[in-house]
Amino acid sequence: MAKYIGKRLIYMVITLALIATFTFFLMKVLPGSPVASADKLSPEQRAVVEARYGLDKPLPVQYFDYMFGLLQGDLGISINQFKGKDVTDVILSRMGPSAQIGLQGMLLGTVLGILLGMIAALRQNSWVDYSSTFIAIVGISIPSFVFASLLQYWFGLKWGLFPVALWKDGFMSSVLPSIALAMFPLATAARFIRTEMIEVLGSDYITLAKAKGASGSEIAFKHAFRNALIPLVTVLGPMAVAILTGSLVVEQIFAIPGIGEQFVKSIMVNDFAIIMGTTLFFSVFLIVIILLVDILYGVIDPRIRLSGGKN
Amino acid sequence: MKNSKIFWLLSLVLVLSAFLAACGGGDDTDTGTEAPEDTEGTETSGELDSEQVLSLMETAEIPTMDISLAEDAVAFNIFNNVNEGLFRLDQENLAEPALAEGEPEVSEDGLTYTFTLRDSNWSDGTPVTAEDFVYSWQRSIDPDTGSPYGAYMMAGSIVNATEIAAGEMEPTELGVTAVDEKTLEVQLERPVPYFMSLMAFPTFYPQNEAFITEKGDAYASNSENLIFNGPFTLTNWDGTGLTWSMEKNPEYWDAETVKLETINVDVVKEPATAVNLYNSGEKDRTGLTGEFAMQYANDENLITELEPTVFYFKLNQERNGEENALSNVNIRKAIAKGFNKQNLVDVVLANGSLPANYLVPTEFTFDESNTDFRDVNGDLIEFNAEEAAEHWATGLEELGVEEVTLEILGGDTETAKNMDAYLKEQLETNLEGLTINLKAVPFGVRLELDEAQDYDIQTAGWGPDYQDPMTFIDLFVTGSAQNKMSYSNSEYDALVESAKGELATDPAARWEAMAQAEKILLEDDAAIAPIYQRGLMSLQQPYVNGIVTHPFGGDYSYKWAYISGKE
């Protein structure tokens, strides 16, 4: 196991280095200049501003400078969004709220989704089942920004149950954004758990368990649920991506000082160091999730072996 | 099992309510227009509420609070309220002495200005001196600082600015000296008739050398590491966050005029969220864009302001080094007269904008008898489908072609795309044989294509940097940064040159020259085709009074604002 994780960690570093390289060069071919008032400055004045951020050096030099800084944990400085500020500081100051609503959304969505899926499977073809399927379809097909806007309008503005927006009332401020983010994981989890459980519930060993006199809840949780979890874990990765991309818009709608909206903005305004910083941040996040998912497989189902089955 | 049932019910309720809300939302959207009931009927008799707190929104973060490095609207607006220069724009948008004690002494040739400073303090209690101005200006012109606005504002006006920015001279050789603690002398290269209004621009504010040196790299990184000399101080700004406040500055020389105690600002980028926050009563003012401008067009708390920003077509006569159809003056005139601007502002933009038949905006500059430059020069090039068609026919004949295909390069915002689609339809209808291709790109890309002169027609806009027609008039002289369209007319160039040079001390003749130059640019040459002057719609709670909107520099002054009738 340790050897496996070690190997994976090495791959992770290689992956990150490749991502950094690709992003760096892709970003440099982006049209536009990071100098905000470029339309007002003469070429000489512009050169002065660009030299301040090392943009006058040849591209390979800029690349090696950046990668060398990266090795030492230096993500560079922001050019126009937060002039002269360390990108590490920007990311650190912005990741808290994103992580909070992301985790809450994921947790809420997965837990509710599992319950919904289980109930639907246990009461197959009842109205409960149909409504849960309906919710799952709604949750998958309606994008999170629509939910976010509706939640804001009704729960915030009309009924005044939660803050309309802004990040000022601690946990209360995080409720609506988390719910908006929870919709996709909820729907996905419900759908997978339902399908899997129905299949498992129809299998021979469940019939055997029933014949042995195991209670309904014992069958549901001990036997059916555990087996149904495996496909769910598989979609955890894509769900994390959905949460990340969802957070871009949800953060903007609820005016949350998160990192998602910075990511998009930085590309629009060619703030090179921020583009690199946020891309790498998201990449690390995703790679770690994928690793965790792979490790979880082994925990949930001992039949899946990670080390390649040599022993 | 019991618990899970509750969870399940809860989730069902949540999801269904959100979904049902989607169905019922359509006919309910305008309920938000109701004004908060408690404010109705209250009279703004000018009596102040005991709580003087204003709650506002911005649409972007503060990139930097370093006066030498800032180049964005958010920071400039804050500078205008937490710092101050020699002059300040007053409630009528005229430059009035601020840190300067009265008008400066001007030498006969208009090249030397001597300002006497009033007694005023930084927020730490130390006095503002003439040396603070010298330090600030030198810092901004020093190429090592990398200031985007330093050279832009000073080169060509202040002695040696051009050479220092180019690295040929030392910053200490800039034409500004502290004669003594309270006397500042400025040497100009040429007379600058609008020099007082320049002094209200943040680039010319004083900076505190001792403070900046002491803070080093930490300077301006958050509100703790800043020093102020304006009506307010900036607080609660962590350097990257979406929130900050302004508190009344007790050290401000005119503190007794300032009524507001606190201004709370939050960055809200989503227009719908901003409107919701306004309607919830949490925010006192919101800008209205696109659909919201139309939705709230009849709201009693609607404010419409005219901005001094003009949008126009740049007509590129030489794309990638090759002359195109736009090098023909009749083709350009046909395009400039070929679209209905009134319908554009009424139906497509619907945000209080005006059709522009001019380059220098209306309600922006006034001569000594307070006559608007616009009233002097009037409407220059108007929509006229028939004349457009005639020009077009002549132009095609001169070119010896029957069909012309042109590209319109424009912005990628919703407003820009709608406008360009409308203009395409108008031009194709009014000018037979014209095919327009639309190309929508982000702002940065548009600048790059402009730089490379790789476009046919471009929708562009310009806002002023100082209060004088010249900030617009000189945009398109031969070889200028904005003239990436191969336009050149020696008569126009000469008029601009004389207005900047020998006529600088003769205001009437100078205005005449600028008016003439605008006529040549638009009527004779149709070098550009003006489209509209931008309006801005906002909702403001009725208890908010006295926010002053400015045409350049910082957008707003809160110095005179107060809350009355909220309680």
mmCIF file of C-alpha atoms in Angstrom, chain B residues 322-465:
data_model
loop_
_atom_site.group_PDB
_atom_site.id
_atom_site.type_symbol
_atom_site.label_atom_id
_atom_site.label_comp_id
_atom_site.label_asym_id
_atom_site.label_seq_id
_atom_site.Cartn_x
_atom_site.Cartn_y
_atom_site.Cartn_z
ATOM 1 C CA GLU B 322 -3.401 47.103 -47.412
ATOM 2 C CA GLU B 323 -5.852 49.844 -48.285
ATOM 3 C CA ASN B 324 -9.469 48.750 -48.069
ATOM 4 C CA ALA B 325 -12.873 50.192 -48.984
ATOM 5 C CA LEU B 326 -12.804 52.395 -45.892
ATOM 6 C CA SER B 327 -9.997 54.463 -47.359
ATOM 7 C CA ASN B 328 -12.713 56.013 -49.529
ATOM 8 C CA VAL B 329 -14.254 59.002 -47.782
ATOM 9 C CA ASN B 330 -17.707 58.434 -49.274
ATOM 10 C CA ILE B 331 -17.799 54.882 -47.979
ATOM 11 C CA ARG B 332 -16.881 56.172 -44.517
ATOM 12 C CA LYS B 333 -19.531 58.896 -44.647
ATOM 13 C CA ALA B 334 -22.121 56.343 -45.753
ATOM 14 C CA ILE B 335 -21.333 54.208 -42.750
ATOM 15 C CA ALA B 336 -21.296 57.133 -40.340
ATOM 16 C CA LYS B 337 -24.745 58.253 -41.517
ATOM 17 C CA GLY B 338 -26.110 54.792 -42.141
ATOM 18 C CA PHE B 339 -27.527 53.712 -38.774
ATOM 19 C CA ASN B 340 -30.331 54.994 -36.592
ATOM 20 C CA LYS B 341 -28.772 56.064 -33.282
ATOM 21 C CA GLN B 342 -31.987 57.155 -31.638
ATOM 22 C CA ASN B 343 -33.498 53.682 -31.910
ATOM 23 C CA LEU B 344 -30.250 52.208 -30.677
ATOM 24 C CA VAL B 345 -30.315 54.141 -27.401
ATOM 25 C CA ASP B 346 -34.089 53.869 -26.957
ATOM 26 C CA VAL B 347 -34.586 50.214 -27.738
ATOM 27 C CA VAL B 348 -31.301 48.333 -27.698
ATOM 28 C CA LEU B 349 -29.340 50.072 -24.938
ATOM 29 C CA ALA B 350 -32.266 51.571 -22.975
ATOM 30 C CA ASN B 351 -29.982 52.701 -20.149
ATOM 31 C CA GLY B 352 -30.166 56.472 -20.381
ATOM 32 C CA SER B 353 -27.556 56.777 -23.138
ATOM 33 C CA LEU B 354 -27.778 59.545 -25.727
ATOM 34 C CA PRO B 355 -27.248 59.271 -29.481
ATOM 35 C CA ALA B 356 -23.868 60.866 -30.216
ATOM 36 C CA ASN B 357 -23.386 63.047 -33.257
ATOM 37 C CA TYR B 358 -20.113 64.217 -31.812
ATOM 38 C CA LEU B 359 -16.853 63.115 -30.218
ATOM 39 C CA VAL B 360 -16.590 65.496 -27.242
ATOM 40 C CA PRO B 361 -19.397 64.474 -24.870
ATOM 41 C CA THR B 362 -22.184 66.737 -23.768
ATOM 42 C CA GLU B 363 -22.329 68.031 -20.160
ATOM 43 C CA PHE B 364 -18.584 67.603 -19.812
ATOM 44 C CA THR B 365 -16.672 70.816 -20.534
ATOM 45 C CA PHE B 366 -17.721 74.425 -20.284
ATOM 46 C CA ASP B 367 -16.013 77.631 -21.389
ATOM 47 C CA GLU B 368 -15.510 80.668 -19.182
ATOM 48 C CA SER B 369 -19.106 81.828 -19.693
ATOM 49 C CA ASN B 370 -20.242 78.306 -18.755
ATOM 50 C CA THR B 371 -21.292 77.330 -22.264
ATOM 51 C CA ASP B 372 -21.092 73.613 -22.991
ATOM 52 C CA PHE B 373 -18.552 72.793 -25.703
ATOM 53 C CA ARG B 374 -21.375 70.820 -27.299
ATOM 54 C CA ASP B 375 -23.515 73.957 -27.652
ATOM 55 C CA VAL B 376 -20.606 75.614 -29.437
ATOM 56 C CA ASN B 377 -20.111 72.874 -31.993
ATOM 57 C CA GLY B 378 -23.585 71.287 -32.168
ATOM 58 C CA ASP B 379 -24.498 68.059 -33.916
ATOM 59 C CA LEU B 380 -21.974 67.076 -36.552
ATOM 60 C CA ILE B 381 -22.840 63.850 -38.276
ATOM 61 C CA GLU B 382 -26.363 62.525 -37.973
ATOM 62 C CA PHE B 383 -28.290 59.513 -39.146
ATOM 63 C CA ASN B 384 -29.652 60.073 -42.633
ATOM 64 C CA ALA B 385 -30.479 56.977 -44.650
ATOM 65 C CA GLU B 386 -30.896 58.806 -47.943
ATOM 66 C CA GLU B 387 -27.620 60.708 -47.773
ATOM 67 C CA ALA B 388 -25.932 57.541 -46.609
ATOM 68 C CA ALA B 389 -27.214 55.680 -49.654
ATOM 69 C CA GLU B 390 -25.980 58.458 -51.958
ATOM 70 C CA HIS B 391 -22.517 58.468 -50.396
ATOM 71 C CA TRP B 392 -22.506 54.713 -50.644
ATOM 72 C CA ALA B 393 -23.370 54.681 -54.336
ATOM 73 C CA THR B 394 -20.712 57.301 -55.080
ATOM 74 C CA GLY B 395 -18.174 55.420 -53.027
ATOM 75 C CA LEU B 396 -18.837 52.107 -54.772
ATOM 76 C CA GLU B 397 -18.536 53.827 -58.134
ATOM 77 C CA GLU B 398 -15.223 55.426 -57.175
ATOM 78 C CA LEU B 399 -13.930 52.068 -56.002
ATOM 79 C CA GLY B 400 -15.340 50.328 -59.083
ATOM 80 C CA VAL B 401 -17.050 47.592 -57.106
ATOM 81 C CA GLU B 402 -20.629 46.581 -56.405
ATOM 82 C CA GLU B 403 -20.282 44.764 -53.165
ATOM 83 C CA VAL B 404 -18.243 45.331 -50.062
ATOM 84 C CA THR B 405 -17.697 43.001 -47.126
ATOM 85 C CA LEU B 406 -16.505 44.502 -43.841
ATOM 86 C CA GLU B 407 -15.921 43.188 -40.364
ATOM 87 C CA ILE B 408 -17.112 44.862 -37.170
ATOM 88 C CA LEU B 409 -14.812 44.083 -34.276
ATOM 89 C CA GLY B 410 -16.541 44.568 -30.942
ATOM 90 C CA GLY B 411 -16.709 43.589 -27.288
ATOM 91 C CA ASP B 412 -18.057 40.282 -26.021
ATOM 92 C CA THR B 413 -20.394 41.622 -23.351
ATOM 93 C CA GLU B 414 -24.130 41.156 -23.774
ATOM 94 C CA THR B 415 -24.640 44.878 -24.400
ATOM 95 C CA ALA B 416 -21.839 45.087 -26.956
ATOM 96 C CA LYS B 417 -23.077 42.041 -28.855
ATOM 97 C CA ASN B 418 -26.660 43.302 -28.982
ATOM 98 C CA MET B 419 -25.508 46.684 -30.184
ATOM 99 C CA ASP B 420 -23.235 45.299 -32.892
ATOM 100 C CA ALA B 421 -25.970 42.983 -34.132
ATOM 101 C CA TYR B 422 -28.329 45.955 -34.388
ATOM 102 C CA LEU B 423 -25.719 48.075 -36.201
ATOM 103 C CA LYS B 424 -25.019 45.270 -38.662
ATOM 104 C CA GLU B 425 -28.701 45.005 -39.478
ATOM 105 C CA GLN B 426 -29.025 48.787 -39.872
ATOM 106 C CA LEU B 427 -26.003 49.162 -42.134
ATOM 107 C CA GLU B 428 -26.853 46.178 -44.308
ATOM 108 C CA THR B 429 -30.396 47.478 -44.767
ATOM 109 C CA ASN B 430 -29.408 51.058 -45.544
ATOM 110 C CA LEU B 431 -26.358 50.373 -47.685
ATOM 111 C CA GLU B 432 -27.047 48.020 -50.549
ATOM 112 C CA GLY B 433 -24.304 45.585 -51.359
ATOM 113 C CA LEU B 434 -22.729 45.761 -47.905
ATOM 114 C CA THR B 435 -22.101 42.587 -45.955
ATOM 115 C CA ILE B 436 -21.024 42.900 -42.349
ATOM 116 C CA ASN B 437 -19.339 40.135 -40.390
ATOM 117 C CA LEU B 438 -19.375 40.464 -36.626
ATOM 118 C CA LYS B 439 -16.422 39.531 -34.474
ATOM 119 C CA ALA B 440 -16.929 39.663 -30.694
ATOM 120 C CA VAL B 441 -13.806 39.385 -28.523
ATOM 121 C CA PRO B 442 -12.777 40.180 -24.922
ATOM 122 C CA PHE B 443 -11.383 43.637 -24.209
ATOM 123 C CA GLY B 444 -7.726 42.565 -24.094
ATOM 124 C CA VAL B 445 -7.998 40.841 -27.454
ATOM 125 C CA ARG B 446 -9.634 43.861 -29.007
ATOM 126 C CA LEU B 447 -6.730 46.026 -27.862
ATOM 127 C CA GLU B 448 -4.287 43.589 -29.377
ATOM 128 C CA LEU B 449 -6.091 43.534 -32.736
ATOM 129 C CA ASP B 450 -6.257 47.321 -32.611
ATOM 130 C CA GLU B 451 -2.539 47.501 -31.948
ATOM 131 C CA ALA B 452 -1.898 45.229 -34.951
ATOM 132 C CA GLN B 453 -4.403 47.262 -36.992
ATOM 133 C CA ASP B 454 -6.103 43.985 -37.813
ATOM 134 C CA TYR B 455 -9.775 44.988 -38.197
ATOM 135 C CA ASP B 456 -12.067 46.912 -40.549
ATOM 136 C CA ILE B 457 -14.501 48.608 -38.228
ATOM 137 C CA GLN B 458 -14.120 48.594 -34.479
ATOM 138 C CA THR B 459 -16.579 49.684 -31.805
ATOM 139 C CA ALA B 460 -14.486 51.537 -29.262
ATOM 140 C CA GLY B 461 -15.119 53.971 -26.452
ATOM 141 C CA TRP B 462 -13.194 56.696 -24.675
ATOM 142 C CA GLY B 463 -13.547 58.387 -21.309
ATOM 143 C CA PRO B 464 -11.732 61.577 -20.312
ATOM 144 C CA ASP B 465 -8.518 61.898 -18.290
#
